[in-house]
Amino acid sequence: MDIRALTPTYAVSPQIEPTDLPAIKAAGFTTVIDNRPDGEIPAHLHTPHMKAVAEALGLHFIANPVIGGALTMENVRLQSQVMADATGPVFAYCASGNRCSVVWALMNAGQRSTDDLIRTPAKYGYNLEPLRGQIEAVAAEAGAGKA
């Protein structure tokens, strides 16, 4: 398991195993977000199993499957709501951590600079530069909603 903290309250990771969940809890995380659709992974990693193990440890578990290349604003809204409701740091995982980083960037568009939203995940090898226009469009829309 490779925990990659984008902020003090949000970290991403490549796919985890049920046996990783005790270490995630020990690291101080209170909420786990699964951004991986069950159709991509073996049965022992499917949402119901992971959720049961996480909840047995006292972790809050949310499934927010992000289909590669088909991220929706509903994915972004749900992830943002989970962050707002969390009682502590949030740990999100997918195949590589990239989708979790993209969701993070979009949910923070308009609150942080686009350069920061691209630079922070880049420290872990996630290239969000091709999404610059989308991040800026979401930021502009968020700004228009405040007016």
Coordinates of C-alpha atoms in Angstrom, one line a residue:
M1 CA 0.0 0.0 0.0
D2 CA 1.3 3.4 -0.9
I3 CA -0.5 6.3 0.8
R4 CA 0.0 9.6 -1.2
A5 CA -1.2 12.6 0.8
L6 CA -2.5 15.4 -1.5
T7 CA -3.5 17.4 1.6
P8 CA -3.4 16.7 5.3
T9 CA -7.0 15.5 5.1
Y10 CA -7.1 13.7 1.7
A11 CA -4.8 10.9 0.5
V12 CA -5.0 8.7 -2.6
S13 CA -3.6 5.2 -3.3
P14 CA -3.5 2.5 -5.9
Q15 CA -5.7 -0.5 -5.3
I16 CA -5.7 -1.8 -1.8
E17 CA -6.5 -5.2 -0.3
P18 CA -8.8 -5.9 2.7
T19 CA -5.6 -6.6 4.7
D20 CA -4.5 -2.9 4.2
L21 CA -7.6 -1.5 6.0
P22 CA -6.2 -1.9 9.5
A23 CA -3.1 0.1 8.5
I24 CA -5.3 2.8 6.9
K25 CA -7.2 3.1 10.2
A26 CA -4.0 3.1 12.2
A27 CA -2.7 5.9 10.0
G28 CA -5.6 8.0 11.3
F29 CA -8.0 7.9 8.4
T30 CA -11.7 7.8 9.3
T31 CA -13.3 7.4 5.8
V32 CA -12.4 5.3 2.8
I33 CA -13.6 6.1 -0.7
D34 CA -13.5 3.4 -3.3
N35 CA -13.3 5.1 -6.7
R36 CA -12.9 1.7 -8.6
P37 CA -15.9 0.1 -10.3
D38 CA -16.4 -3.6 -9.3
G39 CA -16.3 -4.6 -12.9
E40 CA -12.5 -3.8 -13.0
I41 CA -11.4 -6.0 -10.1
P42 CA -11.5 -9.5 -8.7
A43 CA -14.5 -10.4 -6.5
H44 CA -12.6 -10.3 -3.2
L45 CA -12.1 -6.6 -3.8
H46 CA -15.7 -5.8 -4.7
T47 CA -17.5 -3.1 -2.7
P48 CA -19.6 -5.3 -0.4
H49 CA -16.5 -7.2 0.8
M50 CA -14.3 -4.1 1.2
K51 CA -17.1 -2.2 2.9
A52 CA -17.8 -5.0 5.4
V53 CA -14.1 -5.2 6.4
A54 CA -13.8 -1.4 6.7
E55 CA -16.9 -1.0 8.7
A56 CA -15.9 -3.8 11.1
L57 CA -12.8 -1.7 11.8
G58 CA -15.0 1.4 12.5
L59 CA -14.1 3.1 9.2
H60 CA -16.8 4.9 7.1
F61 CA -16.8 3.4 3.6
I62 CA -18.2 5.0 0.5
A63 CA -18.3 3.5 -3.0
N64 CA -18.0 6.2 -5.7
P65 CA -17.0 4.3 -8.8
V66 CA -15.3 6.5 -11.4
I67 CA -15.3 4.9 -14.8
G68 CA -12.0 5.7 -16.6
G69 CA -12.6 8.4 -19.2
A70 CA -16.2 8.8 -18.0
L71 CA -15.9 10.8 -14.8
T72 CA -19.2 12.7 -14.0
M73 CA -19.9 15.8 -12.0
E74 CA -22.0 13.5 -9.7
N75 CA -18.8 11.7 -8.9
V76 CA -17.2 15.0 -8.0
R77 CA -20.2 16.1 -5.9
L78 CA -20.4 12.9 -4.0
Q79 CA -16.7 12.9 -3.2
S80 CA -16.9 16.5 -2.1
Q81 CA -19.9 15.7 0.2
V82 CA -18.1 12.8 1.7
M83 CA -15.1 15.1 2.4
A84 CA -17.4 17.7 4.0
D85 CA -19.1 15.1 6.2
A86 CA -15.9 13.2 7.2
T87 CA -14.9 13.3 10.9
G88 CA -11.2 13.0 10.0
P89 CA -8.8 12.4 7.1
V90 CA -10.1 10.6 4.0
F91 CA -8.4 7.9 2.1
A92 CA -9.4 7.3 -1.6
Y93 CA -8.3 4.5 -3.9
C94 CA -8.6 3.4 -7.5
A95 CA -6.4 1.4 -9.8
S96 CA -3.4 3.8 -9.6
G97 CA -4.7 6.8 -7.5
N98 CA -5.0 8.9 -10.7
R99 CA -8.8 9.0 -10.8
C100 CA -8.9 9.9 -7.1
S101 CA -6.6 12.8 -7.9
V102 CA -8.7 14.0 -10.8
V103 CA -11.8 14.0 -8.6
W104 CA -9.9 15.9 -5.9
A105 CA -8.7 18.5 -8.4
L106 CA -12.2 19.0 -9.8
M107 CA -13.8 19.2 -6.3
N108 CA -11.3 21.9 -5.4
A109 CA -11.5 23.9 -8.6
G110 CA -12.2 27.5 -7.8
Q111 CA -10.9 27.0 -4.2
R112 CA -7.2 26.5 -5.1
S113 CA -5.2 27.6 -8.1
T114 CA -5.3 25.4 -11.2
D115 CA -1.5 25.3 -11.0
D116 CA -1.7 23.9 -7.5
L117 CA -4.3 21.4 -8.4
I118 CA -2.1 20.1 -11.2
R119 CA 1.3 20.4 -9.3
T120 CA 0.2 18.6 -6.1
P121 CA -0.8 15.2 -7.8
A122 CA 2.2 15.5 -10.1
K123 CA 4.5 14.9 -7.1
Y124 CA 3.2 11.4 -7.2
G125 CA 3.4 10.9 -11.0
Y126 CA -0.2 11.9 -11.8
N127 CA -0.3 14.1 -14.9
L128 CA -3.4 16.3 -14.7
E129 CA -2.1 18.9 -17.1
P130 CA -4.3 17.6 -20.0
L131 CA -7.3 18.4 -17.7
R132 CA -6.3 22.1 -17.2
G133 CA -9.1 23.4 -19.4
Q134 CA -11.7 21.2 -17.6
I135 CA -10.4 22.3 -14.1
E136 CA -10.5 25.9 -15.2
A137 CA -14.1 25.5 -16.6
V138 CA -15.3 23.9 -13.3
A139 CA -13.6 26.8 -11.4
A140 CA -15.3 29.4 -13.6
E141 CA -18.7 27.7 -13.1
A142 CA -18.1 27.6 -9.3
G143 CA -17.2 31.3 -9.4
A144 CA -20.3 32.1 -11.4
G145 CA -22.4 30.2 -8.8
K146 CA -21.1 32.5 -6.1
A147 CA -22.1 35.7 -7.9

